[in-house]
Short mmCIF file of C-alpha atoms in Angstrom, two decimals:
data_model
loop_
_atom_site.label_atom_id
_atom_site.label_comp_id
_atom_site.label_asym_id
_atom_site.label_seq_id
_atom_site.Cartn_x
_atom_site.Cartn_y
_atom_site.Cartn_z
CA UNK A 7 -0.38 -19.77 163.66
CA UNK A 8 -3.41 -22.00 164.06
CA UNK A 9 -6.03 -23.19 161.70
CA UNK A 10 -9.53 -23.41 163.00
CA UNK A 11 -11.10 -26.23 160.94
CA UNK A 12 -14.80 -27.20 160.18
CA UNK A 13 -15.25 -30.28 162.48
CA UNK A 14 -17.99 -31.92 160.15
CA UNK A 15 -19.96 -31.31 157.12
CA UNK A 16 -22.72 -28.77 157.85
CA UNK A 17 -23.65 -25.36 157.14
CA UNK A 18 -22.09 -21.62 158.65
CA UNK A 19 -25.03 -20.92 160.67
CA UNK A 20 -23.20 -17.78 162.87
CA UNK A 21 -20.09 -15.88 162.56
CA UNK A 22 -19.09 -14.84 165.94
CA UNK A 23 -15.68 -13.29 165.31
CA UNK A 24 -13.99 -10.97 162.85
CA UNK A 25 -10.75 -10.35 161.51
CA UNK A 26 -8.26 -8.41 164.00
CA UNK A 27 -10.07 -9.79 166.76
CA UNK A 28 -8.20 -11.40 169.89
CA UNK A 29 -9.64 -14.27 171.26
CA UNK A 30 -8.62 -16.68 174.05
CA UNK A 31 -9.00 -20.16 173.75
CA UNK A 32 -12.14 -22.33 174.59
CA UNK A 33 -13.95 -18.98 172.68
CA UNK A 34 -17.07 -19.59 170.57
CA UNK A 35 -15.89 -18.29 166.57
CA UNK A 36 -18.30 -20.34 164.52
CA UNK A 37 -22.03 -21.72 164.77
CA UNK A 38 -21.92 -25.13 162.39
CA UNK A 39 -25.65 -25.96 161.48
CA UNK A 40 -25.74 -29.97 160.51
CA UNK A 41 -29.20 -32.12 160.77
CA UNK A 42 -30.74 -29.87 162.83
CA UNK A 43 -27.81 -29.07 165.25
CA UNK A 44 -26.23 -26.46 165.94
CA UNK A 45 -22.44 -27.25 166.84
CA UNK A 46 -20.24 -24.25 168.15
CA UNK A 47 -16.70 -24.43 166.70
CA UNK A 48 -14.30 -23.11 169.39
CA UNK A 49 -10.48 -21.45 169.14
CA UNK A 50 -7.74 -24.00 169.68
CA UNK A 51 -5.55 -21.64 171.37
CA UNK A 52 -5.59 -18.47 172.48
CA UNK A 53 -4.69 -15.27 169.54
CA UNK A 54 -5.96 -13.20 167.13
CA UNK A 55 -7.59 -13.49 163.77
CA UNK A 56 -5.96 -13.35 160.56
CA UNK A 57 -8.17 -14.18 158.29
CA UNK A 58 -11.91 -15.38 158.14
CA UNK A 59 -12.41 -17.98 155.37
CA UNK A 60 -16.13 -18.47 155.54
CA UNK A 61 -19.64 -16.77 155.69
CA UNK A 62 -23.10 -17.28 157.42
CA UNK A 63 -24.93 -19.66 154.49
CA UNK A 64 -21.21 -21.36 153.10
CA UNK A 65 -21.62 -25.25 153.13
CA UNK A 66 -18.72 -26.88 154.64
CA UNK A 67 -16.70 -30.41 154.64
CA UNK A 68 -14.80 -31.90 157.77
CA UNK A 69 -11.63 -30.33 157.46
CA UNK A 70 -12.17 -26.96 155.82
CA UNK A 71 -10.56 -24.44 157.13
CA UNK A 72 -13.17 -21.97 158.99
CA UNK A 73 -10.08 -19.32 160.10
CA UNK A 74 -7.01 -18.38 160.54
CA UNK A 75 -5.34 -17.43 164.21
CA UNK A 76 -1.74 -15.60 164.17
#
């Protein structure tokens, strides 16, 4: 089991996965919006997803936990 974690403080901009979904590693889950950027948040390792903490328009720290991959 893998955490996917918020890499810095920013805003959900995109949710590009859902829960039950298999993805492989290197895979785009999350669009991070921060000053202007856009920052794609990618799957540590390959697996499917548990559980989606966040949603388009959530504000996020470094660190928070963005999903969960079983």
């Amino acid at each position: 089991m893998a955490e996917i974690l918020a890499p810095l403080t920013g805003t959900v901009w995109k949710v590009e996965t859902k829960e039950g979904a298999a993805v492989a590693e290197g895979e785009v889950l999350f669009v991070l919006e921060s000053m202007k950027m856009e920052i794609p948040v990618e799957a540590t390792e390959p697996g499917r997803v548990k559980k989606v903490h966040v949603a388009p328009g959530d504000a996020v720290d470094e660190g928070t936990p963005l999903a969960t991959l079983e």
